[in-house]
CSV table of C-alpha atoms in Angstrom, one decimal:
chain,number,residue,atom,x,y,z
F,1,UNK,CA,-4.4,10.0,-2.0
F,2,UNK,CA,-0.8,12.0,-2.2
F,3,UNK,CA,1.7,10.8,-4.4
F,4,UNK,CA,4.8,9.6,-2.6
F,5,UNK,CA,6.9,12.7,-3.3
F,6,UNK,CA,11.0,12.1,-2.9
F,7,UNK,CA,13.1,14.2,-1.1
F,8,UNK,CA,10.5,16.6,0.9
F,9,UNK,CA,9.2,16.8,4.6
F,10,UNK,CA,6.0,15.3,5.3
F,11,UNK,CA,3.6,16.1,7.7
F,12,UNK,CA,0.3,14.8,8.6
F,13,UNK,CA,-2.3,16.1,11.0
F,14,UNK,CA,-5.1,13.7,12.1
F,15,UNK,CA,-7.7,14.9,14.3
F,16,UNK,CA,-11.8,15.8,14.7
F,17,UNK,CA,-13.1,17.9,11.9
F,18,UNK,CA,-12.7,22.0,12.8
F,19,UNK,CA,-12.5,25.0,10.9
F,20,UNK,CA,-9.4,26.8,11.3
F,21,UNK,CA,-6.8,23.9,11.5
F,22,UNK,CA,-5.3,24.3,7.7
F,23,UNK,CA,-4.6,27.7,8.4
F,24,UNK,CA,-2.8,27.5,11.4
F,25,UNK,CA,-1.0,24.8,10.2
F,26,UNK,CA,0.2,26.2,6.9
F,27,UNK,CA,1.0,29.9,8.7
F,28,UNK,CA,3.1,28.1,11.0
F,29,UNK,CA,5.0,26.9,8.1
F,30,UNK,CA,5.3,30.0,6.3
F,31,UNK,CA,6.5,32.0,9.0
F,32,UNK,CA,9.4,29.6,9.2
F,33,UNK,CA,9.8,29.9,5.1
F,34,UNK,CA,9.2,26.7,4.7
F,35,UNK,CA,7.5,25.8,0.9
F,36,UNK,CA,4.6,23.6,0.7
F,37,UNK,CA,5.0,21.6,-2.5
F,38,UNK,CA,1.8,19.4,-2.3
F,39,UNK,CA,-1.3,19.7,0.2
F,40,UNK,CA,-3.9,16.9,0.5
F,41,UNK,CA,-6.5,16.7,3.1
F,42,UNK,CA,-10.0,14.7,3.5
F,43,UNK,CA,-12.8,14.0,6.5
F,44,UNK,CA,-14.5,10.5,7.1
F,45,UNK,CA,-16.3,9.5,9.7
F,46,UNK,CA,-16.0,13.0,11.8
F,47,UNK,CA,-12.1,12.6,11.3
F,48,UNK,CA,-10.0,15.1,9.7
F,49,UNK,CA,-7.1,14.2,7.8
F,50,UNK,CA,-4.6,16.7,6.2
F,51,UNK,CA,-1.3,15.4,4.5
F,52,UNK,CA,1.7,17.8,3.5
F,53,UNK,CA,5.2,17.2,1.4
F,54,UNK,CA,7.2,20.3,2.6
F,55,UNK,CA,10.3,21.7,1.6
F,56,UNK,CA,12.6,22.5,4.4
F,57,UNK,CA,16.0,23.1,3.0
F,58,UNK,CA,15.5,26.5,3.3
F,59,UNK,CA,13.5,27.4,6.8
F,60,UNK,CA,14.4,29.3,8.9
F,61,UNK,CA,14.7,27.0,12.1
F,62,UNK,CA,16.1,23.9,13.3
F,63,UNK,CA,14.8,20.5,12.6
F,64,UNK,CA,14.4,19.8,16.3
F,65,UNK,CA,12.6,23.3,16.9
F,66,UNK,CA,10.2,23.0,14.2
F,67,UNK,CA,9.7,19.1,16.1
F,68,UNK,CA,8.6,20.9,19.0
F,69,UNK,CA,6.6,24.3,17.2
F,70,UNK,CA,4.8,21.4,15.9
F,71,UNK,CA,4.0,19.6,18.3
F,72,UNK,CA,2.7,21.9,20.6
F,73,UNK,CA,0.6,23.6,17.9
F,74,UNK,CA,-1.3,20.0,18.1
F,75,UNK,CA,-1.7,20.1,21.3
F,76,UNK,CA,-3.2,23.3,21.5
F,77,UNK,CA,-5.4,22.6,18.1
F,78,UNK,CA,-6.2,19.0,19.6
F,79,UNK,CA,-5.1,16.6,17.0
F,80,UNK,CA,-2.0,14.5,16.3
F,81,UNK,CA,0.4,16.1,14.7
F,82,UNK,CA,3.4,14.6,13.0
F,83,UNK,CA,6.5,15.4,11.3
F,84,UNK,CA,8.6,13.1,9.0
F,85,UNK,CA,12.3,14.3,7.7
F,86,UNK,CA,14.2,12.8,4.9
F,87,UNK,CA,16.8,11.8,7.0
F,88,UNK,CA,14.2,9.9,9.0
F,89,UNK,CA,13.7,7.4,6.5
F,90,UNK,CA,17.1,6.6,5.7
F,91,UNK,CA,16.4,3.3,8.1
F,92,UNK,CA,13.0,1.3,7.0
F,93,UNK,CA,11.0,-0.4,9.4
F,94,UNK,CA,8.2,-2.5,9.0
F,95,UNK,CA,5.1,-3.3,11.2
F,96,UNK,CA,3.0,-6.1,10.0
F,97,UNK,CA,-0.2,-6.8,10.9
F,98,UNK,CA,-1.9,-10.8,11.0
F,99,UNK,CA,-4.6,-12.5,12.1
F,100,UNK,CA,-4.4,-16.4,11.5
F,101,UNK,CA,-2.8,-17.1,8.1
F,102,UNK,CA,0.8,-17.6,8.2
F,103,UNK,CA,1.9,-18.0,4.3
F,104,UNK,CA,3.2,-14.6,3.7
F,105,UNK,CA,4.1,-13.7,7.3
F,106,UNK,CA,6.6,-16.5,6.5
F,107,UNK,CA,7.5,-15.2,2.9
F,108,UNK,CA,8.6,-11.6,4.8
F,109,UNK,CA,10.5,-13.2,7.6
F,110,UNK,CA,12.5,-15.5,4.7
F,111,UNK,CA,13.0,-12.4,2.6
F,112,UNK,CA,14.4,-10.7,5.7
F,113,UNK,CA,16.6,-13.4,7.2
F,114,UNK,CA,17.9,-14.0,3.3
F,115,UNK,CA,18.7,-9.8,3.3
F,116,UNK,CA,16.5,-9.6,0.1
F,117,UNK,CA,13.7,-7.3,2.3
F,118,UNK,CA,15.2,-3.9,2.5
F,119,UNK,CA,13.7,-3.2,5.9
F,120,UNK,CA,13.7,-4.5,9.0
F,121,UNK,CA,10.6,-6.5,10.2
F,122,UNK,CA,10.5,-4.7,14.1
F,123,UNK,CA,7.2,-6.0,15.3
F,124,UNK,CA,4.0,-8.7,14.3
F,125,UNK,CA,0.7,-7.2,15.4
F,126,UNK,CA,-2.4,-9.4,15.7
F,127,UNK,CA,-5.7,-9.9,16.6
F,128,UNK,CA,-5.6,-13.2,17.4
F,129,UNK,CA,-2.2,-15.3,19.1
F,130,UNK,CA,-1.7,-18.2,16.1
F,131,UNK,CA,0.8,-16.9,14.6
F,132,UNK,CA,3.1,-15.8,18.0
F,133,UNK,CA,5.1,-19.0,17.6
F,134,UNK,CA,6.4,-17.5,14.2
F,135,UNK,CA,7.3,-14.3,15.1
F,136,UNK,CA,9.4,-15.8,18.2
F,137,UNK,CA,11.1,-17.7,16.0
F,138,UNK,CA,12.7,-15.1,14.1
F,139,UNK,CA,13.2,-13.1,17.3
F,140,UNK,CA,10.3,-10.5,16.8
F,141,UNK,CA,8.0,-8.7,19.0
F,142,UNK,CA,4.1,-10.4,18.9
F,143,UNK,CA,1.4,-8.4,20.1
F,144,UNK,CA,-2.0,-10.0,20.0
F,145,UNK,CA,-4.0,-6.9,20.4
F,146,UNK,CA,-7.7,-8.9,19.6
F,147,UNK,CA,-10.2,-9.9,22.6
F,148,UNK,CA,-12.0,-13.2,22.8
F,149,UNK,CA,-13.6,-12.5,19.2
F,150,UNK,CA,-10.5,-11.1,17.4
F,151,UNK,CA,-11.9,-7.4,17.8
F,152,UNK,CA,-8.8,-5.4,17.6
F,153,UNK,CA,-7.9,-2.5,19.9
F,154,UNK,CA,-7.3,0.3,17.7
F,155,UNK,CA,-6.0,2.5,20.3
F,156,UNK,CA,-3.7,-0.1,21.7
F,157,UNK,CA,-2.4,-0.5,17.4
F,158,UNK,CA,-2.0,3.5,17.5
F,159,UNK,CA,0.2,3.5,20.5
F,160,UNK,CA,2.4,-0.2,19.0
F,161,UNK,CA,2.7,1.8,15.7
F,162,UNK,CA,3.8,4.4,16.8
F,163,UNK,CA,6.9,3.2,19.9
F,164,UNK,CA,8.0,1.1,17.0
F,165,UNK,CA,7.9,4.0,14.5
F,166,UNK,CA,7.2,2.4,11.6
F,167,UNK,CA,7.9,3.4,8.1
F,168,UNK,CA,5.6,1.0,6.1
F,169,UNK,CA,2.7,-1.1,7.9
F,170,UNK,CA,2.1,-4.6,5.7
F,171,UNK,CA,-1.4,-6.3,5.9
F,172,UNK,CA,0.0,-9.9,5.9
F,173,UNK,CA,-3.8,-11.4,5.7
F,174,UNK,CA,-4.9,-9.3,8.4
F,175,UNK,CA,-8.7,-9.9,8.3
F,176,UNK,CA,-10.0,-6.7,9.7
F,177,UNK,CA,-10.8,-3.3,8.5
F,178,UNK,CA,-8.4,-0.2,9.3
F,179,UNK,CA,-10.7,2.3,10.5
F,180,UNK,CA,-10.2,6.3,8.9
F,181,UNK,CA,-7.9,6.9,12.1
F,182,UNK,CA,-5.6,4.5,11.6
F,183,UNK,CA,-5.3,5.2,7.9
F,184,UNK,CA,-5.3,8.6,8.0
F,185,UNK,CA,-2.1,8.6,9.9
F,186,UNK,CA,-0.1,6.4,8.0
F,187,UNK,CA,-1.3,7.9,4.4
F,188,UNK,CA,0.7,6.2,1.6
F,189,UNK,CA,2.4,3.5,3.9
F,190,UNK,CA,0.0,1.0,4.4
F,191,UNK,CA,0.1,-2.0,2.0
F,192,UNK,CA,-2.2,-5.0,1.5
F,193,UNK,CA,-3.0,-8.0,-0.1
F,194,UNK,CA,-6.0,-9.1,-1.1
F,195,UNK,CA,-7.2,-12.5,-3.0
F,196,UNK,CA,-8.6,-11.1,-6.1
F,197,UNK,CA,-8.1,-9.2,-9.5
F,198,UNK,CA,-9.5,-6.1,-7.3
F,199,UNK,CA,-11.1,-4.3,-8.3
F,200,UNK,CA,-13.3,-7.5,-8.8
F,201,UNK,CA,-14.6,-9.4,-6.0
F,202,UNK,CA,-13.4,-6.7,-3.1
F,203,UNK,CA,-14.4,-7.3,0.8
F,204,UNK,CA,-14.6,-11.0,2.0
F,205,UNK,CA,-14.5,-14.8,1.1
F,206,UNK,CA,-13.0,-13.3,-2.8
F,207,UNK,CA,-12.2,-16.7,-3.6
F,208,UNK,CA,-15.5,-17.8,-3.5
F,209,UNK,CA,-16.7,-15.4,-5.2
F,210,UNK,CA,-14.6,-15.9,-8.3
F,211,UNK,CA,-15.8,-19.7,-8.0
F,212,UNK,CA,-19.6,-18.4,-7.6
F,213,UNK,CA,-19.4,-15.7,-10.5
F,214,UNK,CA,-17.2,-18.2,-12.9
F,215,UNK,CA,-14.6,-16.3,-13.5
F,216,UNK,CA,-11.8,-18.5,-15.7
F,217,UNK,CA,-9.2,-16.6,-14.4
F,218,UNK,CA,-8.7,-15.4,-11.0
F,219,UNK,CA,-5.7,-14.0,-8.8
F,220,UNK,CA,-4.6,-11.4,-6.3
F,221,UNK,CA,-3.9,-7.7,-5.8
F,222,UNK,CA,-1.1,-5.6,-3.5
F,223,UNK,CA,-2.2,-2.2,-3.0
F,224,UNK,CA,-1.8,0.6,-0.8
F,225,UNK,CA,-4.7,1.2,1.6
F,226,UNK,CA,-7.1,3.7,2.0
F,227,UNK,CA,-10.5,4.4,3.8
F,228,UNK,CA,-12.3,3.1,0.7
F,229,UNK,CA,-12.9,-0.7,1.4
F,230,UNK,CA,-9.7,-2.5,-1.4
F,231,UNK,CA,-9.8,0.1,-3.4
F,232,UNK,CA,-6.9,1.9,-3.1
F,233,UNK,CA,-4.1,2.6,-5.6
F,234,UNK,CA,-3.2,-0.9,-7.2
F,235,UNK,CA,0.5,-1.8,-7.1
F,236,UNK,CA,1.1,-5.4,-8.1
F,237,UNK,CA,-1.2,-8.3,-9.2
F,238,UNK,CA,-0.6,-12.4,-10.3
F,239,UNK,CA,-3.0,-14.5,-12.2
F,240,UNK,CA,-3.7,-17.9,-12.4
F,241,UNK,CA,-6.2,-20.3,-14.1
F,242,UNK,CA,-9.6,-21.3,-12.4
F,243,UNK,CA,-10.1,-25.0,-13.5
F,244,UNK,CA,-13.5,-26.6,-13.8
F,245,UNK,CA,-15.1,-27.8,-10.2
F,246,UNK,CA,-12.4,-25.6,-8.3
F,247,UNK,CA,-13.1,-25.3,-4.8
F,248,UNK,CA,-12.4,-22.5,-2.9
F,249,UNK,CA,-9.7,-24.4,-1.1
F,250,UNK,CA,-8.7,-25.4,-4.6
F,251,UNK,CA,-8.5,-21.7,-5.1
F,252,UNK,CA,-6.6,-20.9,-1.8
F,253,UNK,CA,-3.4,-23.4,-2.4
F,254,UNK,CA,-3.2,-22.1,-6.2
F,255,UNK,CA,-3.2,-18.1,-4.9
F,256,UNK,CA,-1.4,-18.2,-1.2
F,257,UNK,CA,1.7,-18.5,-2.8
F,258,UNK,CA,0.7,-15.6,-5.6
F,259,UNK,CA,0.0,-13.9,-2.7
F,260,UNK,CA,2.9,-13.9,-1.0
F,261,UNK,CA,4.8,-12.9,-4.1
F,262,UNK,CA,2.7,-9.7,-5.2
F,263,UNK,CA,3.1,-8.4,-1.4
F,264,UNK,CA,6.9,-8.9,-1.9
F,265,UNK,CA,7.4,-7.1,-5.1
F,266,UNK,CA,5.2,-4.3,-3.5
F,267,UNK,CA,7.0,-3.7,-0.8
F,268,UNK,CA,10.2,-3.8,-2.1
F,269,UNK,CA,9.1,-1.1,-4.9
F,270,UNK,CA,7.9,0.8,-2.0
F,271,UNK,CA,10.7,0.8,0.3
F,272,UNK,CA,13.4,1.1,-2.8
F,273,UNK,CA,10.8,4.6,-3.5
F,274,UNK,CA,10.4,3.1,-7.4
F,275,UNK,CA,6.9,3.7,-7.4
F,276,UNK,CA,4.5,6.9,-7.6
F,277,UNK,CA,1.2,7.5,-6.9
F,278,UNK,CA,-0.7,9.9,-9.0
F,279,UNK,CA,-4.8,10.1,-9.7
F,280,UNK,CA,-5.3,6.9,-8.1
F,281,UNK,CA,-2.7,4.7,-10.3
F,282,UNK,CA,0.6,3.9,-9.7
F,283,UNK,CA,3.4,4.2,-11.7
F,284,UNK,CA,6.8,3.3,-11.8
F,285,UNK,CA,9.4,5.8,-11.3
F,286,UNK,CA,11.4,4.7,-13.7
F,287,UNK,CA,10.5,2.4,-16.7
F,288,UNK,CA,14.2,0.6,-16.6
F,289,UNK,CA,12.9,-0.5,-13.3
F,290,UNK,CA,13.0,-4.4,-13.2
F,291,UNK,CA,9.6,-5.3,-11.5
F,292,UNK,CA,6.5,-7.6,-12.2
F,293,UNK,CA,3.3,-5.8,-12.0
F,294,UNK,CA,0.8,-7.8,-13.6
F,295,UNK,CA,1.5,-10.9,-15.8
F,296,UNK,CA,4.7,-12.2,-16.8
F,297,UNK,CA,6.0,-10.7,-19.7
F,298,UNK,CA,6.2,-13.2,-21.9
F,299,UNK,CA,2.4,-13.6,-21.9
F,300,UNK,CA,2.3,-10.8,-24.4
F,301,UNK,CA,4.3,-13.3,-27.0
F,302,UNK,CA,1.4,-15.9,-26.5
F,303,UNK,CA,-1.3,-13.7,-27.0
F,304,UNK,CA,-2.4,-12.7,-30.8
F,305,UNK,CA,-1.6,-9.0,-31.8
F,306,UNK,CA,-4.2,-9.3,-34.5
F,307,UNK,CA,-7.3,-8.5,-36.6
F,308,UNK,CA,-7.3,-4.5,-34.9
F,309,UNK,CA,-9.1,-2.2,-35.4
F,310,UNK,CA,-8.0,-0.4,-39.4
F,311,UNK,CA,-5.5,-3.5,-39.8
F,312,UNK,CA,-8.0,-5.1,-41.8
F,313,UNK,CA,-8.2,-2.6,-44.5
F,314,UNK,CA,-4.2,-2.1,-44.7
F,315,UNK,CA,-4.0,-5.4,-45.1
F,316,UNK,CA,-6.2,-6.4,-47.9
F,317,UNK,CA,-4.9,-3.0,-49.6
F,318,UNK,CA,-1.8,-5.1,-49.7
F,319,UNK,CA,-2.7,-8.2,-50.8
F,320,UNK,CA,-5.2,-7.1,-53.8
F,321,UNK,CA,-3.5,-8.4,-56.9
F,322,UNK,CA,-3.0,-5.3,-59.4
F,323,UNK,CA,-5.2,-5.3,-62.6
F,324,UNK,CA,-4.7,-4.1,-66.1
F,325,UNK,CA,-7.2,-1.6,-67.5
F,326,UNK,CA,-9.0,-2.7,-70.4
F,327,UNK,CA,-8.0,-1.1,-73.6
């Protein structure tokens, strides 16, 4: 996965697997002198993806030139093609996708109508019609995009996407799986929620899983996706207690609203650009950054801070009493 890089161009190209396409990409940039300062590229599933973080502030071309060099390079390659500028993310937007639970649907839209978002909330995307009467209420687009059985149309999500032009695509609960070409165009800006300490109890019915494996503590996890099933890079998570005889609906009323807040504090870090990906973890940006990741902070002042490891020793060096030698 690419790190979120600041300030640089980004380009991704999404397309069948061929031989060839990095090069013509990359010697389109260089006759144009424009830098590349980080290249990341992987297939799945027959489908190519290459991600770029350019440096343009020196090429030798317009903005709306290299647009078009770019875009009929992917026609004549075949793939999708896409260029992002700076300036074009100077004004967030946010797609979010649903199926039938509404709790942090409804935490976003509050966040948003209070002005505490940071983005604006331009369309709901589902695969089934629940949760229409929400988005109407707040004035925003609902397209139910699932037949009879809630199987989505990808190509019809690819097409929404992309006339709204979204900057960040949020997973509120939506209880399908991405497939490599959605994700692969939207690298990095896909966030989701998931009910779980991930990377415990991934996939479905999490809650129940805790319950069935008797965890004592359970919770959830915001992270960004990728093609790998909730595994991607982990941003925020909450915990809570599992009490004895829990149910899984038990379980579902203690973590919905947990939920709701670990996908807020995500995006926000995301769309305020305060977090990094590198290696597969996250990091903050900036260690003055006031955020919650995990557990409250003052867990750490419940929890003991000793016997460690060499303490022990220190310790009772300390406390021996000193002896006289004998005469």
């Amino acid at each position: 996965m690419v790190a979120v890089t600041r300030g640089f161009t980004e380009i991704t190209v999404v397309g069948d697997d061929d031989t060839g396409l990095i090069a013509e990409v990359t010697s389109l940039l260089f006759e144009r002198s424009i830098n590349i300062e980080d290249l990341d590229q992987a297939v799945r599933d027959g489908v190519f993806r290459m991600t770029m973080h350019v440096d343009t502030s020196g090429m030798v071309t317009t903005e709306e030139t290299l647009r078009e060099d770019l875009t009929e390079l992917g026609e004549k390659l075949g793939v999708d093609l896409q260029v992002r500028f700076p300036a074009d993310r100077e004004t967030q937007s946010i797609a979010v996708l649903v199926t039938k639970e509404s709790h942090c649907l409804e935490a976003l839209f509050e966040a948003w109508a209070n002005g505490d978002l940071g983005a604006d909330i331009e369309v709901v995307i589902g695969n089934h019609s629940d949760l229409q009467p929400l988005a109407e209420k707040y004035d925003v687009p609902f397209h139910d995009i699932g037949d009879e059985k809630g199987t989505p149309d990808e190509d019809q999500l690819l097409d929404l996407l992309a006339s709204y032009d979204a900057d960040l695509i949020v997973l509120a609960r939506y209880m399908r799986i991405l497939s490599p070409d959605v994700v692969f165009r939207y690298e990095s800006r896909i966030i989701n929620v998931h009910p779980s300490l991930l990377p415990a109890f991934p996939g479905g019915s999490a809650y129940m899983q805790a319950i069935e494996e008797g965890v004592r503590i359970a919770g959830v996890t915001a992270h960004y996706v990728t093609t790998d099933l909730d595994q991607g890079p982990i941003i925020t998570q909450r915990a809570f207690n599992v009490p004895d005889e829990a149910t899984e609906e038990d379980l579902q009323q203690m973590g919905q609203p947990l939920e709701a807040d670990a996908l807020l504090e995500a995006i926000r870090l995301h769309l305020n650009d305060e977090v990094t990906v590198h290696r597969g973890r996250t990091k903050l940006r900036d260690d003055e950054v006031d955020a919650q990741l995990g557990a409250p902070a003052d867990l750490n002042e419940l929890n003991p801070d000793r016997p460690i490891d060499g303490l022990g020793e220190f310790v009772a060096g300390e406390d021996e009493p000193e002896t006289e030698a004998d005469d």
